[in-house]
CSV table of C-alpha atoms in Angstrom, one decimal:
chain,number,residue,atom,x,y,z
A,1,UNK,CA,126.9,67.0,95.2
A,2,UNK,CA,127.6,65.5,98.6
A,3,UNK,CA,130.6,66.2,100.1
A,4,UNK,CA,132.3,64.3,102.6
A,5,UNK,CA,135.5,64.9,104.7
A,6,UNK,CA,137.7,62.1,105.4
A,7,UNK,CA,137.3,62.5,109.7
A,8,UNK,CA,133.7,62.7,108.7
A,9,UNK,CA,133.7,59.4,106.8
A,10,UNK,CA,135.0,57.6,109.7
A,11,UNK,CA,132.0,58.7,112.0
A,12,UNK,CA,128.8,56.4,112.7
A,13,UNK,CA,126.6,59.1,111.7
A,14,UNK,CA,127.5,58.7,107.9
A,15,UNK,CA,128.6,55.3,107.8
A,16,UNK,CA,125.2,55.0,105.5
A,17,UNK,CA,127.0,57.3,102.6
A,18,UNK,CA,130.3,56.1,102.9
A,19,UNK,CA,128.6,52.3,102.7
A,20,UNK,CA,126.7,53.3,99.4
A,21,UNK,CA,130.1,54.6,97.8
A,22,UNK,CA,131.5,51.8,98.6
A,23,UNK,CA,129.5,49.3,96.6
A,24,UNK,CA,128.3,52.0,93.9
A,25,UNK,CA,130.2,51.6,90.9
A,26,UNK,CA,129.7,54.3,89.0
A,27,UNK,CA,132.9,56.8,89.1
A,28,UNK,CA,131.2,59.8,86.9
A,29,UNK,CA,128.0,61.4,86.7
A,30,UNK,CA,127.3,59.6,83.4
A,31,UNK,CA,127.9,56.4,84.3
A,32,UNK,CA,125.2,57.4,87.5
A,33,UNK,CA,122.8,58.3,84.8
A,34,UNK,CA,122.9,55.5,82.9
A,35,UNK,CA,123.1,53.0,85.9
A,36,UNK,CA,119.6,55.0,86.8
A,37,UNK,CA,118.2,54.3,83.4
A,38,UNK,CA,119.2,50.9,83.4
A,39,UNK,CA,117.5,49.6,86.6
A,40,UNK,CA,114.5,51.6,84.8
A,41,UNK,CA,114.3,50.1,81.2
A,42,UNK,CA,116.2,47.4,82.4
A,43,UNK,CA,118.3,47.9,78.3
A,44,UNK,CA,121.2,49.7,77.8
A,45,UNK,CA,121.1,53.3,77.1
A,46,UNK,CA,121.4,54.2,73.5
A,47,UNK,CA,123.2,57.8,74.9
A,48,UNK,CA,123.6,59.8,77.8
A,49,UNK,CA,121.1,62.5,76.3
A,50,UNK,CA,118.5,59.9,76.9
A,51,UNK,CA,119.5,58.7,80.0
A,52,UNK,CA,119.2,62.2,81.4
A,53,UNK,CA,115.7,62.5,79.7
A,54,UNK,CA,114.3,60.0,81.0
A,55,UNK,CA,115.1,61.2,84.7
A,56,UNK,CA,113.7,64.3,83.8
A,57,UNK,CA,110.4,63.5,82.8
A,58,UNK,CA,110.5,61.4,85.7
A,59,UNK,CA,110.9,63.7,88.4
A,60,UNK,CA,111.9,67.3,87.1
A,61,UNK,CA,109.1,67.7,84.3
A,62,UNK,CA,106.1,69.6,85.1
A,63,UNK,CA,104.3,67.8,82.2
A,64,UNK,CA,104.8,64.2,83.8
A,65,UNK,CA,105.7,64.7,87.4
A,66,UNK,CA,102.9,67.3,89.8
A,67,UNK,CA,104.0,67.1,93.6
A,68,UNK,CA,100.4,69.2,93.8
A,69,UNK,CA,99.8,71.6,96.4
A,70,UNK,CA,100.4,68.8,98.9
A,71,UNK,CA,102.8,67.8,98.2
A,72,UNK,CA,104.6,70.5,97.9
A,73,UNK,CA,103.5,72.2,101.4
A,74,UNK,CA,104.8,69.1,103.3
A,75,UNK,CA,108.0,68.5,101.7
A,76,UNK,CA,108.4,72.4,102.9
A,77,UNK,CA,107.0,71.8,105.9
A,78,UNK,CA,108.8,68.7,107.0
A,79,UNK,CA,112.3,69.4,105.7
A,80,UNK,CA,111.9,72.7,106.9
A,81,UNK,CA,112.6,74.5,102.8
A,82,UNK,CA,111.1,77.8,101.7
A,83,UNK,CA,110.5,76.5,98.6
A,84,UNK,CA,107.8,78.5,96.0
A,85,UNK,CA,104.8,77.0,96.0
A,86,UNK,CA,104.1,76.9,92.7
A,87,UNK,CA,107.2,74.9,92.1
A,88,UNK,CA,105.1,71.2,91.7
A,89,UNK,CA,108.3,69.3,90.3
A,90,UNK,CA,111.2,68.0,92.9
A,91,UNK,CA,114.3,70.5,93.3
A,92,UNK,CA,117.7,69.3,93.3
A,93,UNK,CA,117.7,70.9,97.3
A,94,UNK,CA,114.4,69.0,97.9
A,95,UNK,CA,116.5,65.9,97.5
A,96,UNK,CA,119.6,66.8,99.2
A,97,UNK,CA,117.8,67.6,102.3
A,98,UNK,CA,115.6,64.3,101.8
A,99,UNK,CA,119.1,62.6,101.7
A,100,UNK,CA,120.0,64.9,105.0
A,101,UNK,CA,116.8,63.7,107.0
A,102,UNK,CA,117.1,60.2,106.3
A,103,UNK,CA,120.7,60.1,107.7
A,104,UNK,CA,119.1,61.4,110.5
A,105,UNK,CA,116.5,58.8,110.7
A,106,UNK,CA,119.4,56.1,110.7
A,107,UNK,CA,121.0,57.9,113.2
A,108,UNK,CA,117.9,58.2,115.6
A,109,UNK,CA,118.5,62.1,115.3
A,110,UNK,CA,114.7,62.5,114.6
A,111,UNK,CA,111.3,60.8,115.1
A,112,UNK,CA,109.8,58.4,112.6
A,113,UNK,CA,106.4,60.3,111.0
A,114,UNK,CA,103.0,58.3,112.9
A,115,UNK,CA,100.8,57.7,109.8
A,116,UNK,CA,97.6,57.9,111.8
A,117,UNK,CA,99.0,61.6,112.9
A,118,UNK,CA,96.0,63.6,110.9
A,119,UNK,CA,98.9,65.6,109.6
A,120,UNK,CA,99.6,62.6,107.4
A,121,UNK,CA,95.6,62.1,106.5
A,122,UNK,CA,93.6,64.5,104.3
A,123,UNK,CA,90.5,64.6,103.5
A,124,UNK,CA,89.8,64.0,99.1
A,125,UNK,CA,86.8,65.7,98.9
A,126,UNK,CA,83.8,64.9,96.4
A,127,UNK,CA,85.0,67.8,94.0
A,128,UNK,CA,88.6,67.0,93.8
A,129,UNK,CA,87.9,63.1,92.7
A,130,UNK,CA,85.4,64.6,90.3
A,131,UNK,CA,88.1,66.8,89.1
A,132,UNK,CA,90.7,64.3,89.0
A,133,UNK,CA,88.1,62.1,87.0
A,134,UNK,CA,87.1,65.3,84.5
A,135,UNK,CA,91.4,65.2,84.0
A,136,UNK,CA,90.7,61.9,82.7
A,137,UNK,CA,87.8,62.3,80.4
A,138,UNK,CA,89.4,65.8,78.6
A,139,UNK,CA,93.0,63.0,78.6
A,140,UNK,CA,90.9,60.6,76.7
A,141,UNK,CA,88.8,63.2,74.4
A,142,UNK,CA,92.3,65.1,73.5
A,143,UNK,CA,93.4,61.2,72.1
A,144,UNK,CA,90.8,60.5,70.0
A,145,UNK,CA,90.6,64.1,68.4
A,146,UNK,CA,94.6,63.2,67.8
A,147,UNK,CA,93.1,60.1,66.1
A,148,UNK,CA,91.0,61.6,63.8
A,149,UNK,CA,92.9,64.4,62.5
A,150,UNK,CA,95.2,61.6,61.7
A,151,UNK,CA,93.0,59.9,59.6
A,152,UNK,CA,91.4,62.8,57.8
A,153,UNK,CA,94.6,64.0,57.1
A,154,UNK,CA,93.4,66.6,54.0
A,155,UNK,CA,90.0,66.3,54.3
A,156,UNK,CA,88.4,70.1,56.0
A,157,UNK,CA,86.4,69.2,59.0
A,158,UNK,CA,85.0,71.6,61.4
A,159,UNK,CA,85.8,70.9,65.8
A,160,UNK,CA,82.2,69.2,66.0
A,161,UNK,CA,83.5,65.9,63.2
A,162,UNK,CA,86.6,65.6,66.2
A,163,UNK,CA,84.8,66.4,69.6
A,164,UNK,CA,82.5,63.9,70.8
A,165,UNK,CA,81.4,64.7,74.3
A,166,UNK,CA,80.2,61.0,75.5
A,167,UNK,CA,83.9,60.9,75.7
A,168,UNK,CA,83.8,63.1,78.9
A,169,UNK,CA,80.5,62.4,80.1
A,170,UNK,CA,80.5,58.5,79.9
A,171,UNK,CA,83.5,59.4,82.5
A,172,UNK,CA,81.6,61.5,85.0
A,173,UNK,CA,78.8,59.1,84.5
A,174,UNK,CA,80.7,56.2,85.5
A,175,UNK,CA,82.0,57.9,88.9
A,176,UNK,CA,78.9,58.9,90.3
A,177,UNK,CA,77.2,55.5,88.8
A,178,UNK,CA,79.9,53.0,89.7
A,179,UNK,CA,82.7,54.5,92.6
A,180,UNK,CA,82.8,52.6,95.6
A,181,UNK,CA,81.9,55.8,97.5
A,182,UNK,CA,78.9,56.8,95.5
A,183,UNK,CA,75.8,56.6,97.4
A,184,UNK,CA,72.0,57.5,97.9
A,185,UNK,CA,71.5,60.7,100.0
A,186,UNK,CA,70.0,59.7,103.2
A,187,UNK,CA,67.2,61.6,103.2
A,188,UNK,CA,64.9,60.5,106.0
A,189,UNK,CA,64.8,64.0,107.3
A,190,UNK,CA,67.1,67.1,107.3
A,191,UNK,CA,69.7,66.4,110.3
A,192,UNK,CA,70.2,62.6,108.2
A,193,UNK,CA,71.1,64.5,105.5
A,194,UNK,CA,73.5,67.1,106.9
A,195,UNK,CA,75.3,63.7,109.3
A,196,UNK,CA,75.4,61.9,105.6
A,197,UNK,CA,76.9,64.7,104.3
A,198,UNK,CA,79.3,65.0,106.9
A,199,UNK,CA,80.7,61.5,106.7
A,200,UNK,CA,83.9,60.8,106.0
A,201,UNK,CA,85.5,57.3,104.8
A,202,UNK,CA,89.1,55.5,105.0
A,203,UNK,CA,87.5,52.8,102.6
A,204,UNK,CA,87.5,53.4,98.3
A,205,UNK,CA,90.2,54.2,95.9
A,206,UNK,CA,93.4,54.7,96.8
A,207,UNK,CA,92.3,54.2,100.4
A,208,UNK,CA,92.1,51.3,103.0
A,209,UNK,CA,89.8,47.8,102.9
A,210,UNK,CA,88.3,46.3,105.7
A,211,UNK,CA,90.5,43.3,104.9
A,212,UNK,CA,93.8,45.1,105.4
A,213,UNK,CA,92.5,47.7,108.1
A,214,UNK,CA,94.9,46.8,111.4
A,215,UNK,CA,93.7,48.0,114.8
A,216,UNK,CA,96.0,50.9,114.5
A,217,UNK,CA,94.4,52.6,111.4
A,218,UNK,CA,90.7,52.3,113.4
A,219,UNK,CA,92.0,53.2,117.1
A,220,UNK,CA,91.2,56.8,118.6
A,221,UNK,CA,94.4,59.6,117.7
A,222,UNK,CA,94.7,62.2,119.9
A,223,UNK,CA,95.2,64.2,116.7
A,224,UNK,CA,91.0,63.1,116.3
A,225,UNK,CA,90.1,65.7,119.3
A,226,UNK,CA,88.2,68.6,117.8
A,227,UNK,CA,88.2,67.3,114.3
A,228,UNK,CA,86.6,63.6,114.1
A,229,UNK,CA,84.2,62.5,116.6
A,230,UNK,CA,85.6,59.3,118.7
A,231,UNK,CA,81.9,57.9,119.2
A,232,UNK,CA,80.2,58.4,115.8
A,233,UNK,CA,80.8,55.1,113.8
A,234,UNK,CA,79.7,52.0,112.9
A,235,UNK,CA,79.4,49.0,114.6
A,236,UNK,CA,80.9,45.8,112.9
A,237,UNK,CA,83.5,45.5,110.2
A,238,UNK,CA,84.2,49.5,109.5
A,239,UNK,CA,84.5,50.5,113.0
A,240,UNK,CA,87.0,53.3,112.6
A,241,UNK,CA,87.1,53.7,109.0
A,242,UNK,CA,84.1,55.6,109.0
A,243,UNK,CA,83.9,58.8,110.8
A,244,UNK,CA,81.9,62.0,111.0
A,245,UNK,CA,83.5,65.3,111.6
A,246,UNK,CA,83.0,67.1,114.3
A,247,UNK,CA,80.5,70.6,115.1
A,248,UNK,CA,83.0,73.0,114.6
A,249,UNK,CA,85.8,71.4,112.1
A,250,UNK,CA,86.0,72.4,108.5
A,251,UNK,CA,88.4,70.9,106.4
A,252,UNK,CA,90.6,73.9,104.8
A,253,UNK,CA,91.8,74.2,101.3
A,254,UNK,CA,94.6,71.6,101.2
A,255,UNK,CA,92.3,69.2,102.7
A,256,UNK,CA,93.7,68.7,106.8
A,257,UNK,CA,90.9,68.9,108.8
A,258,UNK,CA,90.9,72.6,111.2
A,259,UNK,CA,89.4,72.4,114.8
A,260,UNK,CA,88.8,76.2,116.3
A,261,UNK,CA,90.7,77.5,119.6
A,262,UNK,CA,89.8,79.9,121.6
A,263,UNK,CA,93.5,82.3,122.5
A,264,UNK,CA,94.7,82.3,126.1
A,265,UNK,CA,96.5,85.8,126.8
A,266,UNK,CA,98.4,86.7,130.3
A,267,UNK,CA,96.3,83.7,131.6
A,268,UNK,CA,92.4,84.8,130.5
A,269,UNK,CA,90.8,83.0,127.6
A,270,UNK,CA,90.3,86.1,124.6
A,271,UNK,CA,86.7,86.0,124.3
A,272,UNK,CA,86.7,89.1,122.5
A,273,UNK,CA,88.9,87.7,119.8
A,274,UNK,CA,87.5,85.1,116.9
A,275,UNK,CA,88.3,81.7,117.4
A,276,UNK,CA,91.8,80.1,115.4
A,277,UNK,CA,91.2,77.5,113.5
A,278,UNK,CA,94.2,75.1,113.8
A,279,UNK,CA,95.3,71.9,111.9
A,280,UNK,CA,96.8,69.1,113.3
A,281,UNK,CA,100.2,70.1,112.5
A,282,UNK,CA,100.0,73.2,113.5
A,283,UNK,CA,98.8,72.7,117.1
A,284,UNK,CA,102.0,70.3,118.0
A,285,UNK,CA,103.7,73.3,119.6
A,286,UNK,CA,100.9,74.8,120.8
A,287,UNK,CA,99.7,74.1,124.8
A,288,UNK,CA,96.1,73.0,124.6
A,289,UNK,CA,93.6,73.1,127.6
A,290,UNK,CA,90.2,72.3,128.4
A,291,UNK,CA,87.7,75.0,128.4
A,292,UNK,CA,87.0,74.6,132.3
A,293,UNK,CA,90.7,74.6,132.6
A,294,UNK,CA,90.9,77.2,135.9
């Protein structure tokens, strides 16, 4: 629950919350559930049971609702929580301090988030999609076995009358065979292959088209140095939406893309020490130099 004192009520800063209360007209936290459940099945709720159910499985089940890994390292990360990581559903304290930070935003109290900051951009690598799409085929598969069982209801059938695996591989098939990305190797010789394999795209699902690309999306970040190189791309109409990482970036396990730094001690560059690779969130209060720096 938010709590608010009357001399804070008054103040600009939470003019926003006392505005809301204002015009909400729910007085209890069941007629809040069911004013929820009503601007989402647009019907009446049949009780308050269901009400609460369906916000639930909307937000709080780890059946229907996965924050992923992601997810759940930037809501952390952003509203500044020590949350576990292998909580994937939202927390009742995740959406307090959402609630907090946006009051803050109205206020001007903190910095709007730059969406072509590479802390806001990952990279969806070639297995993830596939393992997204292989989530769909075993979804499919695990419906139709459902089917059948139901129709031989006391007949005895063994798991090879139920499992049929063009189910799954008509899936894969179809993403390698027919995904926007999905293309020949170039394989002219073996430094074409490595740059081809090295490419990385704003374009396909769940990403960008050249129609709706703005300038913004396909200028130079400074969040690019290190990690995307500023002069390999194409000419024409996906001028910044493709890009090729740079020599030394790898993209880690949550998929930012790491650039390595050499560590500056008492003014003398650590050569003895192994490079740290850094993402582009993590450098923002770091002081970055040059290598000829003197």
């Amino acid at each position: 629950s938010i709590l608010l004192h009357r001399d804070e009520t008054t103040s600009t800063d939470y003019s926003i919350i006392f505005n809301t209360l204002q015009k909400d007209t729910a007085n209890s936290e069941k007629e809040a559930v069911e004013f929820i459940y009503r601007q989402l099945r647009n019907a009446e709720p049949p009780d308050e049971e269901t009400a609460r159910g369906i916000i639930d499985k909307l937000f709080f089940s780890d059946k229907r609702y996965d924050l992923g890994d992601v997810g759940r390292y930037r809501i952390n990360k952003k509203l500044g929580l020590n949350v576990d990581p292998d909580i994937k559903v939202l927390t009742k304290e995740d959406i307090i301090d959402i609630i907090k930070y946006l009051i803050k935003l109205v206020n001007s109290k903190t910095d709007v988030d730059d969406i072509d900051h590479l802390s806001n951009r990952r990279v969806r690598t070639v297995g993830e999609q596939l393992y997204a799409q292989f989530g769909v085929g075993l979804a499919r598969m695990a419906r139709t076995i459902r089917e059948r069982m139901n129709v031989r209801d006391n007949e005895v059938f063994t798991p090879t009358d139920l499992i049929n695996a063009k189910t799954l591989s008509s899936v894969i098939n179809s993403f390698f065979g027919t995904n926007q990305l999905s293309q020949f190797m170039d394989q002219t010789n073996p430094l074409s292959e490595v740059t081809h394999k090295r490419r990385i795209s704003a374009l396909g699902p769940g990403g960008l088209s050249r129609e709706r690309a703005g300038f913004e999306v396909r200028d130079v970040h400074y969040t690019h140095y290190g990690r995307l190189c500023t002069i390999e791309t194409p000419e024409g109409p996906n001028i910044g939406l493709i890009s090729s990482l740079c020599v030394y970036a790898k993209i880690n396990k949550l998929g930012f893309i790491e650039t390595p730094y050499k560590v500056v001690r008492n003014g003398q560059v650590a050569l003895d020490e192994p490079p740290v690779y850094l993402s582009a969130e993590e450098e923002e209060d770091k002081i970055i130099a040059q290598a000829n720096t003197p």
